[in-house]
Short mmCIF file of C-alpha atoms and ligand atoms in Angstrom, two decimals:
data_model
loop_
_atom_site.label_atom_id
_atom_site.label_comp_id
_atom_site.label_asym_id
_atom_site.label_seq_id
_atom_site.Cartn_x
_atom_site.Cartn_y
_atom_site.Cartn_z
CA MET M 810 -12.05 5.42 -19.57
CA VAL M 811 -11.85 4.43 -15.96
CA ILE M 812 -9.58 2.00 -14.09
CA LEU M 813 -11.03 -0.24 -11.39
CA LYS M 814 -8.48 -2.12 -9.33
CA PHE M 815 -9.66 -4.92 -7.05
CA GLY M 816 -7.38 -6.15 -4.25
CA GLY M 817 -7.12 -9.76 -3.08
CA THR M 818 -9.81 -9.48 -0.41
CA SER M 819 -12.22 -8.01 -2.98
CA VAL M 820 -11.97 -11.14 -5.16
CA ARG M 821 -11.44 -13.70 -2.40
CA ASP M 822 -14.27 -16.05 -3.44
CA ALA M 823 -17.15 -16.47 -5.88
CA GLU M 824 -19.43 -14.14 -3.92
CA TRP M 825 -16.89 -11.31 -3.86
CA ILE M 826 -15.98 -11.79 -7.52
CA ASN M 827 -19.68 -11.35 -8.29
CA LYS M 828 -19.78 -8.17 -6.20
CA ALA M 829 -16.72 -6.84 -8.03
CA LEU M 830 -18.27 -7.61 -11.41
CA GLU M 831 -21.55 -5.92 -10.41
CA ILE M 832 -19.54 -2.78 -9.69
CA VAL M 833 -17.75 -3.01 -13.03
CA LYS M 834 -21.01 -3.72 -14.86
CA SER M 835 -22.56 -0.55 -13.48
CA GLN M 836 -19.73 1.44 -15.09
CA LEU M 837 -19.60 -0.23 -18.52
CA ASP M 838 -20.44 3.06 -20.20
CA ARG M 839 -17.15 4.48 -18.85
CA ALA M 840 -14.97 2.00 -20.81
CA PRO M 841 -13.66 0.18 -17.72
CA VAL M 842 -10.29 -1.50 -17.39
CA MET M 843 -10.26 -3.92 -14.45
CA ILE M 844 -6.93 -4.64 -12.75
CA VAL M 845 -7.04 -7.60 -10.41
CA SER M 846 -4.88 -9.02 -7.61
CA ALA M 847 -4.54 -12.69 -6.77
CA MET M 848 -7.53 -14.14 -4.89
CA GLY M 849 -7.37 -13.79 -1.08
CA LYS M 850 -4.08 -15.01 0.32
CA THR M 851 -2.95 -16.81 -2.85
CA THR M 852 0.30 -14.83 -3.21
CA ASP M 853 1.30 -15.70 0.38
CA LYS M 854 0.64 -19.37 -0.35
CA LEU M 855 2.64 -19.26 -3.57
CA GLN M 856 5.47 -17.65 -1.62
CA GLU M 857 5.33 -20.51 0.86
CA ILE M 858 5.50 -23.00 -2.02
CA ALA M 859 8.61 -21.21 -3.35
CA HIS M 860 10.32 -21.42 0.05
CA LEU M 861 9.44 -25.09 0.47
CA ALA M 862 10.65 -25.96 -3.03
CA GLU M 863 13.93 -24.22 -2.28
CA LYS M 864 14.36 -26.46 0.76
CA GLY M 865 13.51 -29.52 -1.33
CA MET M 866 10.30 -30.09 0.66
CA ARG M 867 8.35 -31.19 -2.35
CA GLU M 868 5.54 -32.96 -0.53
CA LYS M 869 4.61 -29.95 1.58
CA ALA M 870 4.83 -27.68 -1.47
CA ASP M 871 2.57 -30.08 -3.38
CA ASN M 872 0.01 -30.03 -0.56
CA ILE M 873 -0.31 -26.25 -0.71
CA PHE M 874 -0.41 -26.46 -4.51
CA GLN M 875 -3.29 -28.93 -4.22
CA ASP M 876 -5.18 -26.67 -1.77
CA LEU M 877 -4.79 -23.72 -4.11
CA LYS M 878 -5.96 -25.75 -7.07
CA GLU M 879 -9.03 -27.01 -5.24
CA ALA M 880 -9.94 -23.54 -3.98
CA HIS M 881 -9.74 -22.03 -7.47
CA PHE M 882 -11.54 -24.91 -9.17
CA SER M 883 -14.37 -24.84 -6.67
CA VAL M 884 -14.97 -21.17 -7.50
CA ILE M 885 -14.95 -22.01 -11.21
CA HIS M 886 -17.49 -24.81 -10.78
CA SER M 887 -19.71 -22.63 -8.60
CA PHE M 888 -20.45 -20.00 -11.26
CA LEU M 889 -19.43 -21.07 -14.76
CA THR M 890 -21.39 -23.21 -17.21
CA ASN M 891 -21.05 -24.70 -20.71
CA GLU M 892 -18.36 -23.16 -22.96
CA ASN M 893 -17.29 -20.71 -20.28
CA LEU M 894 -16.71 -23.57 -17.89
CA SER M 895 -14.80 -25.75 -20.36
CA SER M 896 -12.72 -22.87 -21.70
CA CYS M 897 -11.82 -21.69 -18.18
CA LEU M 898 -10.94 -25.21 -17.01
CA ALA M 899 -8.72 -25.71 -20.06
CA ALA M 900 -6.88 -22.42 -19.47
CA MET M 901 -6.48 -23.11 -15.75
CA ASP M 902 -5.22 -26.66 -16.37
CA ILE M 903 -2.43 -25.27 -18.51
CA LEU M 904 -1.48 -22.79 -15.78
CA PHE M 905 -1.52 -25.42 -13.02
CA ILE M 906 0.54 -27.87 -15.10
CA GLU M 907 3.10 -25.14 -15.73
CA LEU M 908 3.23 -24.19 -12.04
CA LYS M 909 3.59 -27.82 -11.03
CA SER M 910 6.57 -28.36 -13.30
CA ILE M 911 8.28 -25.23 -11.97
CA ILE M 912 7.79 -26.49 -8.40
CA LYS M 913 9.17 -29.88 -9.40
CA GLY M 914 12.25 -28.36 -11.05
CA LEU M 915 13.00 -26.06 -8.13
CA SER M 916 12.53 -28.85 -5.58
CA TYR M 917 15.03 -31.02 -7.44
CA LEU M 918 17.51 -28.19 -7.68
CA ARG M 919 16.73 -26.94 -4.17
CA GLU M 920 16.99 -23.38 -5.28
CA CYS M 921 14.69 -20.47 -5.79
CA THR M 922 16.31 -17.43 -7.34
CA PRO M 923 14.43 -14.10 -7.33
CA ARG M 924 13.64 -14.83 -10.98
CA SER M 925 12.07 -18.20 -10.12
CA ASN M 926 10.27 -16.56 -7.19
CA ASP M 927 8.62 -14.07 -9.55
CA ALA M 928 7.65 -16.88 -11.93
CA ILE M 929 5.88 -18.70 -9.09
CA LEU M 930 4.16 -15.62 -7.63
CA SER M 931 2.86 -14.52 -11.03
CA PHE M 932 0.41 -17.43 -11.13
CA GLY M 933 -1.84 -15.88 -8.47
CA GLU M 934 -2.89 -13.01 -10.73
CA LEU M 935 -3.01 -15.27 -13.82
CA PHE M 936 -5.47 -17.57 -12.00
CA SER M 937 -7.71 -14.78 -10.70
CA THR M 938 -7.96 -12.90 -13.99
CA THR M 939 -8.59 -16.07 -16.00
CA ILE M 940 -11.53 -16.90 -13.74
CA ILE M 941 -12.87 -13.34 -13.62
CA ALA M 942 -12.74 -12.84 -17.40
CA HIS M 943 -14.73 -16.05 -17.86
CA ARG M 944 -17.25 -15.08 -15.18
CA ALA M 945 -17.66 -11.66 -16.83
CA ARG M 946 -18.48 -13.39 -20.13
CA GLU M 947 -20.85 -15.74 -18.32
CA ILE M 948 -22.88 -12.74 -17.13
CA LYS M 949 -22.84 -11.32 -20.67
CA ILE M 950 -20.20 -8.66 -20.31
CA ASP M 951 -18.21 -8.22 -23.51
CA THR M 952 -14.69 -8.85 -22.16
CA ALA M 953 -11.13 -8.53 -23.46
CA PHE M 954 -8.36 -10.37 -21.59
CA ILE M 955 -4.89 -8.85 -21.47
CA ASP M 956 -1.70 -10.46 -20.16
CA SER M 957 -0.02 -7.64 -18.25
CA ARG M 958 3.39 -9.14 -19.02
CA GLU M 959 2.88 -7.93 -22.58
CA ILE M 960 2.21 -4.35 -21.56
CA ILE M 961 4.17 -3.63 -18.37
CA LYS M 962 7.88 -3.72 -19.26
CA THR M 963 10.55 -3.66 -16.57
CA ASP M 964 14.25 -4.15 -15.90
CA ASP M 965 15.45 -7.45 -14.47
CA GLN M 966 15.45 -6.56 -10.76
CA PHE M 967 13.29 -9.57 -10.00
CA THR M 968 10.86 -9.28 -7.06
CA HIS M 969 10.89 -5.47 -7.27
CA ALA M 970 11.37 -4.70 -10.93
CA VAL M 971 11.49 -1.09 -12.13
CA VAL M 972 9.08 -0.11 -14.89
CA ASP M 973 10.43 1.33 -18.14
CA GLU M 974 7.77 4.00 -18.50
CA ASN M 975 8.28 4.91 -22.15
CA VAL M 976 8.22 1.37 -23.50
CA THR M 977 5.37 0.46 -21.13
CA HIS M 978 3.22 3.42 -22.16
CA SER M 979 3.50 2.59 -25.83
CA CYS M 980 2.79 -1.13 -25.19
CA ILE M 981 -0.28 -0.20 -23.14
CA ARG M 982 -1.59 2.16 -25.79
CA GLY M 983 -0.97 -0.47 -28.48
CA LYS M 984 -2.80 -3.26 -26.67
CA ILE M 985 -5.49 -1.70 -24.49
CA LYS M 986 -8.34 -0.25 -26.48
CA PRO M 987 -10.88 1.00 -23.96
CA GLN M 988 -14.35 1.05 -25.37
CA LYS M 989 -17.76 1.96 -23.97
CA GLY M 990 -19.81 -1.16 -23.20
CA LYS M 991 -16.70 -3.34 -23.13
CA LEU M 992 -14.60 -4.56 -20.21
CA THR M 993 -10.84 -5.11 -20.29
CA VAL M 994 -9.38 -7.41 -17.60
CA ALA M 995 -5.66 -7.47 -16.76
CA GLN M 996 -3.45 -8.63 -13.89
CA GLY M 997 -1.94 -6.31 -11.33
CA PHE M 998 1.56 -6.88 -9.97
CA ILE M 999 3.05 -8.91 -12.84
CA ALA M 1000 5.20 -7.65 -15.68
CA SER M 1001 8.11 -8.81 -17.84
CA THR M 1002 11.54 -7.78 -19.05
CA LYS M 1003 12.04 -6.77 -22.64
CA GLU M 1004 13.12 -10.39 -23.32
CA GLY M 1005 9.73 -11.53 -21.96
CA ILE M 1006 10.95 -13.00 -18.64
CA THR M 1007 8.27 -12.69 -15.94
CA THR M 1008 8.94 -10.08 -13.22
CA THR M 1009 6.85 -8.59 -10.41
CA LEU M 1010 6.56 -5.03 -9.13
CA GLY M 1011 6.93 -5.93 -5.43
CA ARG M 1012 4.30 -7.12 -2.97
CA GLY M 1013 1.17 -5.01 -3.08
CA GLY M 1014 2.19 -3.85 -6.56
CA SER M 1015 -1.26 -4.01 -8.16
CA ASP M 1016 -2.09 -0.42 -7.22
CA TYR M 1017 1.01 0.58 -9.12
CA THR M 1018 -0.13 -1.39 -12.19
CA ALA M 1019 -3.48 0.42 -12.05
CA SER M 1020 -1.74 3.76 -11.77
CA ILE M 1021 0.63 3.12 -14.69
CA ILE M 1022 -2.15 1.94 -16.98
CA GLY M 1023 -4.33 4.85 -15.88
CA ALA M 1024 -1.55 7.31 -16.65
CA ALA M 1025 -0.79 5.76 -20.06
CA CYS M 1026 -4.47 5.84 -21.09
CA HIS M 1027 -5.24 9.23 -19.48
CA ALA M 1028 -7.99 7.63 -17.41
CA GLU M 1029 -10.61 9.99 -16.03
CA GLU M 1030 -10.33 8.26 -12.65
CA ILE M 1031 -8.64 5.35 -10.91
CA GLN M 1032 -10.74 3.43 -8.42
CA ILE M 1033 -8.98 1.28 -5.83
CA TRP M 1034 -11.55 -1.21 -4.53
CA THR M 1035 -10.66 -2.68 -1.16
CA ASP M 1036 -12.41 -3.96 1.99
CA VAL M 1037 -12.64 -0.71 3.98
CA ASP M 1038 -14.66 2.45 3.38
CA GLY M 1039 -11.58 4.50 2.47
CA ILE M 1040 -9.13 6.49 4.55
CA MET M 1041 -10.54 7.09 8.03
CA SER M 1042 -10.25 10.12 10.29
CA SER M 1043 -8.61 7.83 12.86
CA ASP M 1044 -8.10 4.17 13.68
CA PRO M 1045 -11.65 2.76 13.97
CA ARG M 1046 -10.44 0.13 16.48
CA ILE M 1047 -9.81 2.98 18.92
CA ILE M 1048 -12.35 5.50 17.68
CA PRO M 1049 -15.59 3.74 16.78
CA LYS M 1050 -16.94 7.10 15.58
CA ALA M 1051 -14.10 7.52 13.04
CA LYS M 1052 -15.40 8.90 9.75
CA THR M 1053 -14.37 8.34 6.17
CA VAL M 1054 -12.27 11.24 4.89
CA ALA M 1055 -14.03 12.46 1.74
CA GLU M 1056 -11.05 14.13 0.08
CA ILE M 1057 -7.36 14.06 0.86
CA SER M 1058 -4.29 15.35 -0.95
CA TYR M 1059 -1.46 13.13 -2.06
CA LYS M 1060 0.84 14.72 0.53
CA GLU M 1061 -1.65 14.11 3.33
CA ALA M 1062 -2.09 10.49 2.25
CA ALA M 1063 1.70 10.09 2.28
CA GLU M 1064 1.90 11.36 5.89
CA LEU M 1065 -0.77 8.88 6.92
CA ALA M 1066 1.00 6.00 5.18
CA TYR M 1067 4.01 6.53 7.45
CA PHE M 1068 1.70 6.12 10.41
CA GLY M 1069 0.56 2.78 9.14
CA ALA M 1070 -2.64 3.72 7.26
CA ARG M 1071 -2.35 0.67 5.06
CA VAL M 1072 -5.22 1.49 2.75
CA ILE M 1073 -2.93 2.74 0.03
CA HIS M 1074 0.76 3.34 -0.40
CA PRO M 1075 1.09 6.79 -1.96
CA SER M 1076 4.18 6.00 -4.04
CA THR M 1077 2.15 3.41 -5.94
CA ILE M 1078 -0.31 6.01 -7.20
CA GLN M 1079 2.25 8.68 -8.06
CA PRO M 1080 2.12 8.14 -11.85
CA ALA M 1081 -1.61 8.93 -11.78
CA ILE M 1082 -1.36 11.83 -9.35
CA ASN M 1083 1.44 13.41 -11.44
CA LEU M 1084 -1.04 13.68 -14.30
CA GLY M 1085 -3.80 15.00 -12.06
CA ILE M 1086 -5.85 11.80 -12.33
CA PRO M 1087 -7.92 11.44 -9.15
CA VAL M 1088 -7.68 8.18 -7.23
CA LEU M 1089 -10.79 7.00 -5.44
CA VAL M 1090 -10.54 4.41 -2.63
CA LYS M 1091 -13.80 2.43 -2.28
CA ASN M 1092 -15.20 -0.56 -0.41
CA THR M 1093 -16.26 -3.55 -2.54
CA GLY M 1094 -18.39 -4.76 0.39
CA ASN M 1095 -20.12 -1.37 0.71
CA PRO M 1096 -20.13 0.34 -2.69
CA GLN M 1097 -22.72 2.94 -1.57
CA SER M 1098 -20.20 4.50 0.80
CA MET M 1099 -18.62 7.51 -0.90
CA GLY M 1100 -15.00 6.41 -0.26
CA THR M 1101 -11.96 8.69 -0.20
CA ARG M 1102 -10.81 10.78 -3.13
CA ILE M 1103 -7.04 11.34 -3.32
CA ILE M 1104 -6.12 14.41 -5.35
CA ALA M 1105 -2.94 16.25 -6.31
CA ASN M 1106 -1.54 18.57 -3.64
CA GLY M 1107 -3.24 21.92 -3.37
CA GLU M 1108 -6.07 20.97 -5.70
CA GLY M 1109 -9.66 20.36 -4.82
CA LYS M 1110 -12.23 22.50 -3.19
CA ASP M 1111 -10.82 25.33 -1.13
CA ARG M 1112 -12.81 24.26 1.87
CA SER M 1113 -10.73 21.10 2.11
CA ILE M 1114 -7.52 23.07 2.61
CA GLY M 1115 -6.79 24.15 6.16
CA LEU M 1116 -8.96 21.39 7.58
CA LEU M 1117 -7.82 18.61 9.84
CA LYS M 1118 -8.24 15.39 7.86
CA ALA M 1119 -7.06 12.67 10.18
CA ILE M 1120 -5.36 11.88 13.46
CA ALA M 1121 -2.77 9.13 13.36
CA PHE M 1122 -0.37 7.73 15.91
CA LYS M 1123 2.62 5.48 16.24
CA LYS M 1124 3.52 3.69 19.47
CA GLY M 1125 6.90 2.46 20.68
CA ILE M 1126 8.78 5.67 19.98
CA THR M 1127 12.06 6.57 21.69
CA ILE M 1128 13.41 10.08 22.25
CA ILE M 1129 17.15 10.68 22.35
CA ASN M 1130 18.28 13.98 23.91
CA ILE M 1131 21.80 15.37 23.49
CA THR M 1132 22.91 18.42 25.43
CA SER M 1133 26.24 20.09 24.88
CA TYR M 1134 27.49 23.58 25.67
CA ARG M 1135 29.97 23.09 22.84
CA MET M 1136 26.99 23.42 20.57
CA LEU M 1137 26.56 27.06 21.51
CA LEU M 1138 27.34 29.14 18.41
CA ALA M 1139 29.19 26.16 16.90
CA TYR M 1140 28.56 24.80 13.47
CA GLY M 1141 28.88 21.22 12.26
CA PHE M 1142 27.34 19.89 15.47
CA LEU M 1143 24.09 18.64 13.96
CA ARG M 1144 25.97 17.10 11.05
CA MET M 1145 28.11 15.17 13.49
CA ILE M 1146 25.01 13.85 15.23
CA PHE M 1147 23.20 12.89 12.04
CA ASP M 1148 26.33 11.16 10.72
CA ILE M 1149 26.03 8.79 13.67
CA PHE M 1150 22.43 7.95 12.78
CA GLU M 1151 23.47 7.41 9.19
CA LYS M 1152 26.30 5.11 10.27
CA TYR M 1153 23.77 2.90 12.07
CA LYS M 1154 21.15 3.17 9.32
CA THR M 1155 18.56 4.49 11.76
CA SER M 1156 16.10 7.04 10.54
CA VAL M 1157 15.15 10.01 12.67
CA ASP M 1158 11.55 11.23 12.59
CA LEU M 1159 10.89 14.31 14.71
CA VAL M 1160 13.67 16.72 15.61
CA SER M 1161 13.57 19.64 17.96
CA THR M 1162 16.59 21.79 18.74
CA SER M 1163 17.59 24.63 21.02
CA GLU M 1164 20.98 26.35 21.15
CA VAL M 1165 22.47 23.72 23.43
CA SER M 1166 20.36 20.62 22.97
CA VAL M 1167 18.77 18.42 20.37
CA SER M 1168 15.93 15.94 20.84
CA MET M 1169 15.13 13.34 18.22
CA THR M 1170 12.68 10.49 17.91
CA ILE M 1171 13.40 7.09 16.41
CA ASP M 1172 11.19 4.04 16.09
CA ASN M 1173 13.85 1.48 15.26
CA THR M 1174 15.89 0.89 18.41
CA SER M 1175 17.92 -2.09 17.16
CA GLN M 1176 21.12 0.00 17.07
CA LEU M 1177 20.30 2.21 20.05
CA GLU M 1178 23.18 1.05 22.26
CA SER M 1179 25.82 1.77 19.62
CA ILE M 1180 24.18 5.10 18.71
CA GLU M 1181 24.15 6.15 22.38
CA LYS M 1182 27.79 5.21 22.78
CA ASP M 1183 28.88 7.24 19.75
CA LEU M 1184 26.67 10.20 20.67
CA LYS M 1185 28.38 10.47 24.07
CA ALA M 1186 31.33 11.99 22.24
CA ALA M 1187 29.03 14.90 21.37
CA GLY M 1188 27.54 15.64 24.79
CA ASN M 1189 25.31 14.34 27.56
CA VAL M 1190 22.89 11.78 26.23
CA SER M 1191 19.59 10.68 27.73
CA VAL M 1192 17.03 8.26 26.34
CA GLU M 1193 13.27 8.13 26.99
CA ASN M 1194 11.30 5.05 25.97
CA ASN M 1195 7.65 4.04 25.70
CA LEU M 1196 6.40 7.11 23.88
CA SER M 1197 3.96 7.69 21.01
CA ILE M 1198 3.93 10.18 18.18
CA ILE M 1199 0.51 11.72 17.60
CA CYS M 1200 0.15 13.27 14.19
CA LEU M 1201 -2.56 15.66 13.04
CA VAL M 1202 -2.70 15.58 9.25
CA GLY M 1203 -4.13 18.38 7.15
CA GLN M 1204 -2.58 20.55 4.47
CA GLY M 1205 -2.50 24.22 5.38
CA LEU M 1206 -3.73 23.41 8.87
CA TRP M 1207 -2.01 26.54 10.07
CA ARG M 1208 -4.44 28.79 8.28
CA ASP M 1209 -6.67 28.10 11.24
CA PRO M 1210 -5.19 30.17 14.09
CA GLN M 1211 -7.39 28.32 16.57
CA ILE M 1212 -5.84 24.96 15.98
CA LEU M 1213 -3.10 25.02 18.61
CA SER M 1214 -5.34 26.35 21.34
CA LYS M 1215 -7.89 23.67 20.46
CA VAL M 1216 -5.20 20.98 20.72
CA TYR M 1217 -3.87 22.27 24.03
CA GLY M 1218 -7.41 22.72 25.34
CA ALA M 1219 -8.30 19.13 24.49
CA LEU M 1220 -5.19 17.76 26.18
CA ASP M 1221 -5.04 19.84 29.32
CA SER M 1222 -4.08 16.89 31.55
CA ILE M 1223 -1.91 14.94 29.11
CA PRO M 1224 1.82 15.74 29.22
CA ILE M 1225 3.14 16.70 25.77
CA ARG M 1226 6.81 15.79 25.63
CA MET M 1227 7.97 17.15 22.28
CA ILE M 1228 6.27 19.05 19.49
CA SER M 1229 7.07 19.58 15.84
CA LEU M 1230 5.29 22.59 14.46
CA GLY M 1231 5.81 24.25 11.12
CA ALA M 1232 8.34 21.81 9.66
CA SER M 1233 5.70 20.62 7.27
CA ASP M 1234 2.57 22.38 6.10
CA THR M 1235 0.81 19.03 6.24
CA ASN M 1236 1.17 17.89 9.81
CA LEU M 1237 1.48 18.80 13.45
CA SER M 1238 3.18 16.07 15.44
CA PHE M 1239 3.84 15.72 19.11
CA VAL M 1240 4.97 13.07 21.54
CA VAL M 1241 3.06 11.74 24.54
CA PRO M 1242 3.62 8.71 26.82
CA ASP M 1243 2.53 5.42 25.23
CA ASN M 1244 -0.08 4.84 27.93
CA GLU M 1245 -1.71 8.20 27.09
CA ALA M 1246 -1.78 7.70 23.31
CA GLU M 1247 -5.28 6.29 23.00
CA ASN M 1248 -6.72 8.80 25.41
CA THR M 1249 -5.04 11.61 23.44
CA ILE M 1250 -6.53 10.41 20.17
CA LYS M 1251 -9.98 10.10 21.74
CA CYS M 1252 -9.85 13.64 23.18
CA LEU M 1253 -8.66 15.14 19.89
CA HIS M 1254 -11.15 13.22 17.78
CA LYS M 1255 -13.96 14.46 19.99
CA VAL M 1256 -12.89 18.10 19.64
CA PHE M 1257 -12.26 18.03 15.89
CA PHE M 1258 -14.66 15.48 14.42
CA GLU M 1259 -17.57 14.69 16.74
N1 LIG U 2570 -0.91 -10.23 -5.16
C1 LIG U 2570 0.19 -9.38 -4.84
C2 LIG U 2570 0.42 -9.37 -3.34
O1 LIG U 2570 -0.34 -9.99 -2.62
C3 LIG U 2570 0.05 -8.02 -5.41
C4 LIG U 2570 -1.15 -7.22 -4.93
O2 LIG U 2570 -2.13 -7.78 -4.44
O3 LIG U 2570 -1.12 -5.99 -5.06
O4 LIG U 2570 1.34 -8.74 -2.91
#
């Protein structure tokens, strides 16, 4: 069997739902299970409703409710007929009546606990899957509808509930019966406690749902359908010639996620990767494009190891330098410094040390003044702002002895301020001035990819 997960943009209206179902239809012989997000920006709107209800602003909440209802019903009327239409309208009416009474109750009480918040947000996925299952039947796909709250079991940490894997796996295996020629549709993101109270897995949690179900059913593949061609070799807004990365390891994808590659959050696909199930990121708007295949670390074709996969960057970085001759041959010095960062809950990214000095980068400068003050007890402190980290991502990059000379050759006029080499086998990071970041990326992309 195969899992196909469609994000909100991939099911944003009738046209896109049709595209998604075409994709699913072409894979019916692989016993597909379709995991779906809420349509478009529905979850954001539901979140707004929850906030308004909490403030007792019933009228405004009702207006957004009405907009949501109209948007969903217009999709239904645009592509359903006869029994499919009446059955879908009946199911949706029940959902909207339920949502309306929750909004009413919360507005009266002027409260919205995390538990109520989850109850409200869950409707987005219930709406989308109800519509999609009916549309699938309308176009003659034999379809089973599953309520994910009956299969994904969590604790009661509402808004970011933790999945009980054992119970969940047996519920999934009991309820989902993948079959060739038949489609199963279920919601991403939503789940329930063992008492049956609705929970959610955290915003963007549908990838995680897909991964859990894929792992429980030993899927041959998990496909994440989104609105981009996959993971790109660099930011296409800066590098128009950026290419889709054909294959990337889990570790490499994790490095890129830190640099803001928002295509997929690696932790959400961990259950699948742990079992060696490949995850394919594809574009619903361009299904012919090959997409990106995410595989377990160290797997895949040998030729993919040792290759540069992508160049990422992060602007607005600050370097803090500490120099102290007390550091010479002393121990406990670094611990003292890191304790200060811990005290101010500020994470350090790159670190470079010599016998008498340490340089570190941070991107969150909200506590910088206090950190600087405390660090002065350790030595002379200087701070440099307006910098960018440039990160070359590729597992085993160092098997190519040419790589450093290629990097330095490409950047002969750009000052490199700090470099982190060898700390990870997956990346080479260095720091350049913010105003040189884009130029740096362009030069490197040219040398390595064009
Ligand atoms: N609909 C949820 C959200 O927007 C979950 C998801 O799409 O993954 O966060």
